[in-house]
Short mmCIF file of C-alpha atoms (C1' of nucleotides) in Angstrom, two decimals:
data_model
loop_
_atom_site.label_atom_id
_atom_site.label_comp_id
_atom_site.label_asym_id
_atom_site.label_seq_id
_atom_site.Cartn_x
_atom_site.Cartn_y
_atom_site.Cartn_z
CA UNK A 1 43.41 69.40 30.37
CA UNK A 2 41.91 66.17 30.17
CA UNK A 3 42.60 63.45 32.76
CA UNK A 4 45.96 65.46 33.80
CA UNK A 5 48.20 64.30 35.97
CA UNK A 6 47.40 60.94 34.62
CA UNK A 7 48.52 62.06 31.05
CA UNK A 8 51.49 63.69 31.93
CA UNK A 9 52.68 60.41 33.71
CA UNK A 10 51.81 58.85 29.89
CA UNK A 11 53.55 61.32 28.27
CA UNK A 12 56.90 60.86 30.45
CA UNK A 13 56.12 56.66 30.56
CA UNK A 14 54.57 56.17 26.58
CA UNK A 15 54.49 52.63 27.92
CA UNK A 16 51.36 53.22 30.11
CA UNK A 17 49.04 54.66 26.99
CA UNK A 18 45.65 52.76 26.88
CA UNK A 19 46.25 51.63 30.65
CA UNK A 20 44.72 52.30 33.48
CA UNK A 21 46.75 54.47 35.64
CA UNK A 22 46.21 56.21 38.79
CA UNK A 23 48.12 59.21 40.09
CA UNK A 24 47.39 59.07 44.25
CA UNK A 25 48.54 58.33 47.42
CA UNK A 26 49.29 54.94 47.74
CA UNK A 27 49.50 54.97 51.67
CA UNK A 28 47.03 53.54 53.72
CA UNK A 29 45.13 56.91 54.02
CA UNK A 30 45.71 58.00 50.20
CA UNK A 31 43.12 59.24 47.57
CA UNK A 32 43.18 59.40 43.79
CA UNK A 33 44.48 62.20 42.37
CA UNK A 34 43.62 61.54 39.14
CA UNK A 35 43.68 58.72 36.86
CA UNK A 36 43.26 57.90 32.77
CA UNK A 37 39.95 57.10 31.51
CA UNK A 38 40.72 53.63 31.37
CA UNK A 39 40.92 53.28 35.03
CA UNK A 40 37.75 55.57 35.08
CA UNK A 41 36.37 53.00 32.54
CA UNK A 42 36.50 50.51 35.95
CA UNK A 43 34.66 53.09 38.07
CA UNK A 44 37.43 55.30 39.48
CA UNK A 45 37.72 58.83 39.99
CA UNK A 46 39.66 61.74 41.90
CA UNK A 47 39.10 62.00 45.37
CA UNK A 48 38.30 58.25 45.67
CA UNK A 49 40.20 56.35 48.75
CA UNK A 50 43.00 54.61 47.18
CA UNK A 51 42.19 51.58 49.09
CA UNK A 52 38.54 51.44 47.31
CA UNK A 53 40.36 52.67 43.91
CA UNK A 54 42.72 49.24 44.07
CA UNK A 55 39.55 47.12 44.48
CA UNK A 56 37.81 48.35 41.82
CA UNK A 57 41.03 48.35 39.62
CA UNK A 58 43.03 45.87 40.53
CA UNK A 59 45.23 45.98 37.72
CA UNK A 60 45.83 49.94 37.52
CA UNK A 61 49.60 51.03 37.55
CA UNK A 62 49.62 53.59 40.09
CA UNK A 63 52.36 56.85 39.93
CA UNK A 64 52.84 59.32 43.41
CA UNK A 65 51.71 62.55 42.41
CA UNK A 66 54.95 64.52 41.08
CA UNK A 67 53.83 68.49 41.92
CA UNK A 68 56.82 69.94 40.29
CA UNK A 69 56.76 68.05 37.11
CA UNK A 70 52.84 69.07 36.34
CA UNK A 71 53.55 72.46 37.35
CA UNK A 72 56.43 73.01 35.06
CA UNK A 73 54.23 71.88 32.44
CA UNK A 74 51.33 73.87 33.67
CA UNK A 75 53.41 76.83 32.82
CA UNK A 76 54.19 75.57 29.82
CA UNK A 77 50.69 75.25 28.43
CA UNK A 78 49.96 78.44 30.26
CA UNK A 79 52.79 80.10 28.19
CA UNK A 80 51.01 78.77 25.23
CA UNK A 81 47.44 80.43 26.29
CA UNK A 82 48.98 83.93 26.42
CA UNK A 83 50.05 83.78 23.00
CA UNK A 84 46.08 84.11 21.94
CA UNK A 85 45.33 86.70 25.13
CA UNK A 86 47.07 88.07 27.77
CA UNK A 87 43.25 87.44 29.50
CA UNK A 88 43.92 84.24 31.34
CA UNK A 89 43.02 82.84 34.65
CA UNK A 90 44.46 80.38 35.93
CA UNK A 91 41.49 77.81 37.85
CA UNK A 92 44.20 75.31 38.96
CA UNK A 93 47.25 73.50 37.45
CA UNK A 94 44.95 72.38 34.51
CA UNK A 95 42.00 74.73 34.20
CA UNK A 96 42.00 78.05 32.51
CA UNK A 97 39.66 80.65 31.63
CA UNK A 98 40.69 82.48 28.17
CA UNK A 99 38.91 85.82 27.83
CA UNK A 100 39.20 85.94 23.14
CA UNK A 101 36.95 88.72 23.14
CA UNK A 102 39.76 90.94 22.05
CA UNK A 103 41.51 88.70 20.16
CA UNK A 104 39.40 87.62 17.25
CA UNK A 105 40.20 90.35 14.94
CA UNK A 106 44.09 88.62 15.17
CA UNK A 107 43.06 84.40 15.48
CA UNK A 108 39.41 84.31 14.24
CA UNK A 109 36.30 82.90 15.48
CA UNK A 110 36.11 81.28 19.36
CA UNK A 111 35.26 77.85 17.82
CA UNK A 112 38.64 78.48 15.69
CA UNK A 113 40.71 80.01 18.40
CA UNK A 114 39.56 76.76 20.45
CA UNK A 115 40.55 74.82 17.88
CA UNK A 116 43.97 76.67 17.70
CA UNK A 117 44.86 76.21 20.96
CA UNK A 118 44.26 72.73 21.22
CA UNK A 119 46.75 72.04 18.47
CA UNK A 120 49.14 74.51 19.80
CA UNK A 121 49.03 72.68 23.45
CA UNK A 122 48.94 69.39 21.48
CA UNK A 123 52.67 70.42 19.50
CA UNK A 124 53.92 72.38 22.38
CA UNK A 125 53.71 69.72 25.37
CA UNK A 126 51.91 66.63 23.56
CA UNK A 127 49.37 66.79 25.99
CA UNK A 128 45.42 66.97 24.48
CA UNK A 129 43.00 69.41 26.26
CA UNK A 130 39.09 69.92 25.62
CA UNK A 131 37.60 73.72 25.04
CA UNK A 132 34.27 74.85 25.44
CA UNK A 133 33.47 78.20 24.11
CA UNK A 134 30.71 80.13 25.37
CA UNK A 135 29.29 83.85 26.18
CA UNK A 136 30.14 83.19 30.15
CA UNK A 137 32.37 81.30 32.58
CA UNK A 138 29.87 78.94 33.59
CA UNK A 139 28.41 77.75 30.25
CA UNK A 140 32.21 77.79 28.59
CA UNK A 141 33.00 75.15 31.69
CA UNK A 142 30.21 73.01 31.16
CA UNK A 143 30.87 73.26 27.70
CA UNK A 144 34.73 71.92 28.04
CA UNK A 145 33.43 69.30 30.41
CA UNK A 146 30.98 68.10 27.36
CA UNK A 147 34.12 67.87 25.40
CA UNK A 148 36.30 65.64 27.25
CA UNK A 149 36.51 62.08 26.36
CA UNK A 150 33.96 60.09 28.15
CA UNK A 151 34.52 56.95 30.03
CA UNK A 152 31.89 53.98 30.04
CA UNK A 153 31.93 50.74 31.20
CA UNK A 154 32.39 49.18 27.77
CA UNK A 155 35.14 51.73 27.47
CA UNK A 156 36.67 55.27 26.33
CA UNK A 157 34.06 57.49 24.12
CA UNK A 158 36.61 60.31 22.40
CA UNK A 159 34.57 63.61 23.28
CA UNK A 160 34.33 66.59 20.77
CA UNK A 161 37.41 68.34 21.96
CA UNK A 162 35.36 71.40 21.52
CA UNK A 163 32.21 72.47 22.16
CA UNK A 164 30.37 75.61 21.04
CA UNK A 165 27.41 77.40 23.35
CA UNK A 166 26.33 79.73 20.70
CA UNK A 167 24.44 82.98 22.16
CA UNK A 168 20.85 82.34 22.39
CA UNK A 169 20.98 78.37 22.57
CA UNK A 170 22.20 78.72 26.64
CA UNK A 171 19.71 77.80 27.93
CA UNK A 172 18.67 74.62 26.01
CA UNK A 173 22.24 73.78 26.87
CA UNK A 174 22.29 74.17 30.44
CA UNK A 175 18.69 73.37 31.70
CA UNK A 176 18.89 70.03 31.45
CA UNK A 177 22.22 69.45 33.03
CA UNK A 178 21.70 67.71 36.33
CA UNK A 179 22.12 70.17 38.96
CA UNK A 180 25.34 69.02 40.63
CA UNK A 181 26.86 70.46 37.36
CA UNK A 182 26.56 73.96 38.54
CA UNK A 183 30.28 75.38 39.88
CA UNK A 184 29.20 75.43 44.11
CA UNK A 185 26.68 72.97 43.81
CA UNK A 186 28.23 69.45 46.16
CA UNK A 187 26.77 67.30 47.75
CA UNK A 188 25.30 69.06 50.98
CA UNK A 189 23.57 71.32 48.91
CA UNK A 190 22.55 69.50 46.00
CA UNK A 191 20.86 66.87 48.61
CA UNK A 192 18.99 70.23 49.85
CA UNK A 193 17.76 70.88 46.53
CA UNK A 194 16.77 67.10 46.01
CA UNK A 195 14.69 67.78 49.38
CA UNK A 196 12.95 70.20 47.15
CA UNK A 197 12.24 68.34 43.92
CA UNK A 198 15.42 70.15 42.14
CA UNK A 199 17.43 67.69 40.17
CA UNK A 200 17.55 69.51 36.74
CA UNK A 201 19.36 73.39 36.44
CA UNK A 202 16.24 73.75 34.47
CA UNK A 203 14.08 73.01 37.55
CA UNK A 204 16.13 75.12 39.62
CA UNK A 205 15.53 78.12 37.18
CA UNK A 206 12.00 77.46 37.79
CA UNK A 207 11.63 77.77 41.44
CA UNK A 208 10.89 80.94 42.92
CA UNK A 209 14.12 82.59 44.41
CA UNK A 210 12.35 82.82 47.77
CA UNK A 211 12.19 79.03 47.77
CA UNK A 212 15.81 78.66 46.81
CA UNK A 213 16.40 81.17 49.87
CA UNK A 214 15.24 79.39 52.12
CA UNK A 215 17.18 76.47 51.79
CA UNK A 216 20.07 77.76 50.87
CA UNK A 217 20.63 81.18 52.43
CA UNK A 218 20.57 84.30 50.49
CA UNK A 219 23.99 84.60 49.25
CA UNK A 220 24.38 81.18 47.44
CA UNK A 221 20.11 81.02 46.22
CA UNK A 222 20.73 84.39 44.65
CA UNK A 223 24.35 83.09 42.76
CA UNK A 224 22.87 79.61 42.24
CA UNK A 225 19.57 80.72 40.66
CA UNK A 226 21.20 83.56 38.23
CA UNK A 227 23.62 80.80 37.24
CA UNK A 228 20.65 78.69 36.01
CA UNK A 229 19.18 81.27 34.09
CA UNK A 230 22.62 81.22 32.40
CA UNK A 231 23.66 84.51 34.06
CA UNK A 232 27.29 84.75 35.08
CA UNK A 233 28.74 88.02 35.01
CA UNK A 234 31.92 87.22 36.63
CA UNK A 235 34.74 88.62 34.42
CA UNK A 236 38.01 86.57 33.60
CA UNK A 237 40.54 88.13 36.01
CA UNK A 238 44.28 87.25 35.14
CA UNK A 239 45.51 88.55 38.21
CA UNK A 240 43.80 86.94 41.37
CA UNK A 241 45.69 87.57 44.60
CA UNK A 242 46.39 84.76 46.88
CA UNK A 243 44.20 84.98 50.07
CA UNK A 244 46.03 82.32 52.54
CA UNK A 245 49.30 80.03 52.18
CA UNK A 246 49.26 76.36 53.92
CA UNK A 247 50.05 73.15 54.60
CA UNK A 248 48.93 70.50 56.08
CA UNK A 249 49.40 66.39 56.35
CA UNK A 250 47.50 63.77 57.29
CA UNK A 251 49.28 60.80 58.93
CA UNK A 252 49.30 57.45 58.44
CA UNK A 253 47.96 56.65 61.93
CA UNK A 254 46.31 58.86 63.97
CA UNK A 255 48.77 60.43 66.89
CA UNK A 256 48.80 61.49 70.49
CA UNK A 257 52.47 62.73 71.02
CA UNK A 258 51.94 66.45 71.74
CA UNK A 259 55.70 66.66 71.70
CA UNK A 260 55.99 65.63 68.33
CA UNK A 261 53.43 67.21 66.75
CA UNK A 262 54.04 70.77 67.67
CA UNK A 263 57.66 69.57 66.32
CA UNK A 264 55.74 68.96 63.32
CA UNK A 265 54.27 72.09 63.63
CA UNK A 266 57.34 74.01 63.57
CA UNK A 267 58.06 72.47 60.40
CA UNK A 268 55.06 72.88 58.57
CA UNK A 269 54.82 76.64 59.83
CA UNK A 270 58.41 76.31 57.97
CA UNK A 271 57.13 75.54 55.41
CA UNK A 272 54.74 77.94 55.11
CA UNK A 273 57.17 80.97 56.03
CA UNK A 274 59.33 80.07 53.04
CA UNK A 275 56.38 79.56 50.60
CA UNK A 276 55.51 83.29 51.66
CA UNK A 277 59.04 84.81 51.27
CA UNK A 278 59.02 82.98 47.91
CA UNK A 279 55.60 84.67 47.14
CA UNK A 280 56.84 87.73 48.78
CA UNK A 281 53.80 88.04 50.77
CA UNK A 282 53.12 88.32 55.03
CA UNK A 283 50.45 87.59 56.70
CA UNK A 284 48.62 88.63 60.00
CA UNK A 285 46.16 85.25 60.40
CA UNK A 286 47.72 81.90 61.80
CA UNK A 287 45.26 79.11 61.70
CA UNK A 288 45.87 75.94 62.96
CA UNK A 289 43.85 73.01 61.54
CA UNK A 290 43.22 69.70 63.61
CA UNK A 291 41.81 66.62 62.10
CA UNK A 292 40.73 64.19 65.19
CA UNK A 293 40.49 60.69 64.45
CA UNK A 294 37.18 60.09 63.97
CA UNK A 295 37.19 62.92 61.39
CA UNK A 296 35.90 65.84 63.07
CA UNK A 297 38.11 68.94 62.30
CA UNK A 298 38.86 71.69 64.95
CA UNK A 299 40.64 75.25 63.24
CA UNK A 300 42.02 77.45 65.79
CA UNK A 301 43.01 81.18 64.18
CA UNK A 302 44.55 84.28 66.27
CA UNK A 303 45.57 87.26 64.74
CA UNK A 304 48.83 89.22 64.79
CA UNK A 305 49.51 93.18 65.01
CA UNK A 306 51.57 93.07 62.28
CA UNK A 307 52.25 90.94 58.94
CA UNK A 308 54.67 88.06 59.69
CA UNK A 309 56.80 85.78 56.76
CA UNK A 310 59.20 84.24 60.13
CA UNK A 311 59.05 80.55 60.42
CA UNK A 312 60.07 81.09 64.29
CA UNK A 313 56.75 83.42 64.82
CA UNK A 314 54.15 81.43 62.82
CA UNK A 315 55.30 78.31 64.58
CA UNK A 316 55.05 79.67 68.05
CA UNK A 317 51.49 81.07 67.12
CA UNK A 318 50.51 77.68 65.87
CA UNK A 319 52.05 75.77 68.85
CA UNK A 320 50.28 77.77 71.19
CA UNK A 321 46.94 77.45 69.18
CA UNK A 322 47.25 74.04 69.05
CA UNK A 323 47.86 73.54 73.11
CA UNK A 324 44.02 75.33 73.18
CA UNK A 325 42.79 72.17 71.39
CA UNK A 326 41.70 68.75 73.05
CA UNK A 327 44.06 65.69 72.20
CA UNK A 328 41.25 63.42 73.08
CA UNK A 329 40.39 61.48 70.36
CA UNK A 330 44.20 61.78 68.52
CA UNK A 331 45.49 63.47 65.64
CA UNK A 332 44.43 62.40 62.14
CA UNK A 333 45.97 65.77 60.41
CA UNK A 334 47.81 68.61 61.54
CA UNK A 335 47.97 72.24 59.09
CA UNK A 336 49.02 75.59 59.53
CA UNK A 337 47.75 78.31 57.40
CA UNK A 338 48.79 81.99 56.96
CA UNK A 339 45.91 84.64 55.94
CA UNK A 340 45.39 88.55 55.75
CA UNK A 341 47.93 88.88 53.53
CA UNK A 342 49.80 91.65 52.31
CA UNK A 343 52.83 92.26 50.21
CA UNK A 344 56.20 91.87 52.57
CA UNK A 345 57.24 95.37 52.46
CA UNK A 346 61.21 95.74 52.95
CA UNK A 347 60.89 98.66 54.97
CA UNK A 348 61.17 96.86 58.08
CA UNK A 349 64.25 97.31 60.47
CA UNK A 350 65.49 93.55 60.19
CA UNK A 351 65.19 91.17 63.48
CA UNK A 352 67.91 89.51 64.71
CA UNK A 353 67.98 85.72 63.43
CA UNK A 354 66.61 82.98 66.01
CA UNK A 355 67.50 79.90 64.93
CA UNK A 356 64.77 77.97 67.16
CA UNK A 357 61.74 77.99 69.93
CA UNK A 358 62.06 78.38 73.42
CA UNK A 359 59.36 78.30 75.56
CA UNK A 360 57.79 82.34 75.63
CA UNK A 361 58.35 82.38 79.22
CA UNK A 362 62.45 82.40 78.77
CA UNK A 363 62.08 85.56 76.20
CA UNK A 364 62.12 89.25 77.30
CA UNK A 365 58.63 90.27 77.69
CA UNK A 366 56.69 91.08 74.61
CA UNK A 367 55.34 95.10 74.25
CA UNK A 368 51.73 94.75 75.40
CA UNK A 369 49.18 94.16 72.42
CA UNK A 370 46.83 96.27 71.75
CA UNK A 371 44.06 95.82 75.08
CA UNK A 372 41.84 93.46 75.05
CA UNK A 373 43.50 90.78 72.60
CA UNK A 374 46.67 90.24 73.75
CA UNK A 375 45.23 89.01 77.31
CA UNK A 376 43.32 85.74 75.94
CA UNK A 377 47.08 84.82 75.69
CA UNK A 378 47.72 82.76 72.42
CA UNK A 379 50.93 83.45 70.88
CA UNK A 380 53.62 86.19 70.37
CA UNK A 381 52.00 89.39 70.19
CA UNK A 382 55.11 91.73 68.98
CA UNK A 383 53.58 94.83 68.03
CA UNK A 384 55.63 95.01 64.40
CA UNK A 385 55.92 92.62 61.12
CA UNK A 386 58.51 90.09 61.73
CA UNK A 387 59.83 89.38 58.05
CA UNK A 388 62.17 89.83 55.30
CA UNK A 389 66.01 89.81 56.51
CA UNK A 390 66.10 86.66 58.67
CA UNK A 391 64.19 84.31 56.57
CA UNK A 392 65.90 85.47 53.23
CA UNK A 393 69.28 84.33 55.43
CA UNK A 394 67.74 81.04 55.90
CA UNK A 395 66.38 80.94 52.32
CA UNK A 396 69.47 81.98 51.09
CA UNK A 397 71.56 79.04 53.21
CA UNK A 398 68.93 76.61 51.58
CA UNK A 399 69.43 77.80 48.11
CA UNK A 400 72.91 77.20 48.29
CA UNK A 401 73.22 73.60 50.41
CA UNK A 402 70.08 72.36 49.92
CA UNK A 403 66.57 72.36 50.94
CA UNK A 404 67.59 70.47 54.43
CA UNK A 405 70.61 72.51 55.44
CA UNK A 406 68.53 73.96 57.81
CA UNK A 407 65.48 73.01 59.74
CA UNK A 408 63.47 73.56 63.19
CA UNK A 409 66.27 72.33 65.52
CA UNK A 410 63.35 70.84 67.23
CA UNK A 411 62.26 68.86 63.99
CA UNK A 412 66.51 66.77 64.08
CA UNK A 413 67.00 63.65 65.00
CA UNK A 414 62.92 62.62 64.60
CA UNK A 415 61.35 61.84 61.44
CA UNK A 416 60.23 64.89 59.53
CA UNK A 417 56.55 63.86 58.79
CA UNK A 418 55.47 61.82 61.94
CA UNK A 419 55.73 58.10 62.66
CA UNK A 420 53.93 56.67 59.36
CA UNK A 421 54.79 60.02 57.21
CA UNK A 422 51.81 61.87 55.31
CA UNK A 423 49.46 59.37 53.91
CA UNK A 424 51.93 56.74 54.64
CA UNK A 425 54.83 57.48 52.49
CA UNK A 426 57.46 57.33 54.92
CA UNK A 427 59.20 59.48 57.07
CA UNK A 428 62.34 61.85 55.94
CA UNK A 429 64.84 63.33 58.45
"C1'" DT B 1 40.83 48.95 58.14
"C1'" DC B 2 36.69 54.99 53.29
"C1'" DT B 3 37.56 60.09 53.24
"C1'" DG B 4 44.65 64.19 50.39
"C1'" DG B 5 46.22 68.80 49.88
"C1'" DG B 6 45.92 73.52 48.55
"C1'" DG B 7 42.97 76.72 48.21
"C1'" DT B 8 38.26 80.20 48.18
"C1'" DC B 9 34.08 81.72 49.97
"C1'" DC B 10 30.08 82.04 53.05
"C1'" DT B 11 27.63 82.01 57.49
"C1'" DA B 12 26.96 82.24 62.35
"C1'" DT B 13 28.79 83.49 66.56
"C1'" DT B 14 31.68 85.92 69.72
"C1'" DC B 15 34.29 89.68 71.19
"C1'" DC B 16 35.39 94.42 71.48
"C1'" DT B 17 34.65 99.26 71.15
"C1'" DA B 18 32.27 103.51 70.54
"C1'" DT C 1 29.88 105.81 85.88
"C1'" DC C 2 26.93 102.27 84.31
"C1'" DT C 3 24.18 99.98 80.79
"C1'" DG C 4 22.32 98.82 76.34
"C1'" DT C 5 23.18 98.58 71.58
"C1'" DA C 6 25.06 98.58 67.04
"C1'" DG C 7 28.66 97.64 64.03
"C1'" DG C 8 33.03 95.84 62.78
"C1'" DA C 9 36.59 92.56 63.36
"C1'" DA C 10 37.92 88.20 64.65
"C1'" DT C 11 36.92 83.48 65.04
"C1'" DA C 12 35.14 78.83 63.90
"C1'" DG C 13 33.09 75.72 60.98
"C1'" DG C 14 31.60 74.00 56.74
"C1'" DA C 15 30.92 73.54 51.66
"C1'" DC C 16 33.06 73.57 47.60
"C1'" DC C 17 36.61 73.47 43.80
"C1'" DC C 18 40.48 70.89 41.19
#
DNA sequence: TCTGGGGTCCTATTCCTA
DNA sequence: TCTGTAGGAATAGGACCC
């Protein structure tokens, strides 16, 4: 999808077309989501601070990012891709891979399927989307990137909306694409190849893989140089399973209150147990993710025995990880992520519901871990999953009085998000 | 007052066990 | 019983993507 957020704030506001608008955080820490290519026009783009985005384009109407709204229509378009295959991956909200192999006997050529589905998303939603066709992955995203519209400074350049890679012209496509446009290559490691005279995919291709090696490792030279020789065997998968589950916030000014961050915590780690139940996944992994002030980011992780989708559990593991890590320099951002996941099996006995923490010390004693682990002493060790009954009660509770009916008990009578809120946008509680 | 949030993947190191 | 070692799992950090 081209520019997307961005358009689908056009497409609910037709007042904004031909502006410059910017979807972002517009708190003192925020960044650009996205924006229209008018506002790229003035030299903005995603991931910019929003601070540096507002002095470049002073006049840009800015929008908070509204999740729900692009994801319902992310399902919409999606919808519309499975009418040509049932071979889609989903990349993100607005990025899709369409495996047509199978499906030209039924739509026609790729070029004409591409040009199919662009009307079809174009009727269906009313948004516009650019589709490169190609042989591979790589070459058919390079080749929807070289179909989007193009922003200059004298303005908006309509792009192609599709363009082809026809087998046998790949490489005089690719090679002389700067190398940053390779999918891994950012900038730590494209200012390693610089160090080595690389610029060009085409002069990565020609330097010996031992080279590449030694810069880069083994793993990423080997993926990196068969990519620029227009090798890319990776199949479309329409099924990927989700590896971890998180959240995490940065707040508007860095904090020190232990207190109310692990209160935080317990939130997040909230969160994160309903997002699982939702998913119906558990996981074994807690990590807990600490952004210090100036920047430098800490991740502490500890493993369970047993899959866990409890708000109560993943919060005390997080709490206790975080008490491991030095306050020294304050808190920029606090996350907790669940990983090693499995499918929540319903097998389980159920637990009896707690409704809050207490401090492990006023529990009955946990059953010993399994040796060794349990004694470096992070976290509840209970040698089964925690899951299923007690959190559907509290999802259940939620679903019929609202999100808020229930929280952390330690997370009342404090704002929700910290003193300045995520990227300054307030506090809730 | 530069640097979000939700993810995946890779690498190096540490810990534990056989 | 002690010690060295190898391998796997866990952990921590970083790069990258949209």
């Amino acid at each position: 999808m081209d520019a997307f957020f961005a358009a689908v704030e056009v497409l609910d506001d037709p007042g904004l077309r031909g502006r410059a608008v910017i979807v972002g955080g517009t708190g003192r820490r925020g960044v650009v989501a996205s924006c229209s290519y008018e506002a790229r026009s003035a030299g903005v783009h995603s991931a910019m601070p929003s601070a540096q985005a507002r002095r470049a384009c002073p006049g840009a109407h800015w929008r908070a990012p509204r999740h729900d709204r692009y994801r319902e229509l992310s399902d919409a378009i999606h919808a519309i891709f499975h009418r040509f295959t049932p071979l889609v991956e989903g990349v993100s909200l607005d990025e899709a891979f369409l495996d047509v192999t199978g499906a030209r006997r039924l739509f026609g050529t790729g070029p004409e399927i591409a040009a199919a589905v662009r009307r079809a998303v174009a009727e269906g939603v009313g948004l516009t989307c650019s589709v490169g066709v190609a042989p591979n992955k790589l070459l058919a995203k390079l080749a929807s990137e070289a179909a989007k519209p193009r922003a200059t400074t004298s303005g908006v350049l309509s792009g192609p909306g599709v363009v082809v890679v026809e087998a046998g012209h790949e490489l005089a496509f690719l090679h002389p694409l700067a190398v940053t446009s390779l999918w891994g290559v950012g900038p730590a490691t494209a200012a390693k190849l610089h160090r080595l005279g690389i610029t060009t995919v085409g002069s990565l291709a020609a330097t010996p893989l031992s080279v590449v090696e030694h810069a880069l490792g083994p793993a990423a030279a080997r993926h990196l140089h068969a990519l620029a020789s227009g090798v890319d065997d990776r199949p479309v998968e329409p099924d990927r399973e989700t590896k971890s589950l998180g959240h995490e916030e940065t707040f508007g000014l860095d904090r020190w209150d232990s207190d109310g961050l692990a209160a935080d915590l317990a939130r997040m780690a909230d969160r994160v147990a309903t997002g699982l139940r939702r998913a119906g996944l558990a996981g074994r992994t807690v990590t807990v993710k600490v952004r210090a002030g100036d920047f430098t980011t800490r991740t502490r992780s500890r493993t369970l025995p047993g899959a866990v989708d409890q708000a109560v559990v993943i919060a005390e593991t997080a709490q206790a990880l975080f008490r491991s890590v030095e306050l020294d320099r304050g808190v920029r951002l606090l996350g907790v992520s669940v990983s090693s996941l499995e499918v929540a099996g319903v097998e389980d006995p159920p637990e009896q519901l707690r409704l809050d923490l207490e401090p492990p010390s006023s529990r009955p004693a946990q059953p010993p871990g399994p040796a060794g682990r349990s004694a470096r002493g992070v976290g509840p060790t209970s040698g089964r999953a925690h899951r299923a009954v007690p959190g559907a009660a509290l999802d259940a509770v939620r679903a019929r009085f609202g999100p808020d009916a229930l929280r952390p008990a330690s997370s009342v009578d404090r704002p929700a998000a910290g003193d300045a809120g995520p990227g300054g946008s307030g506090a809730r509680g």
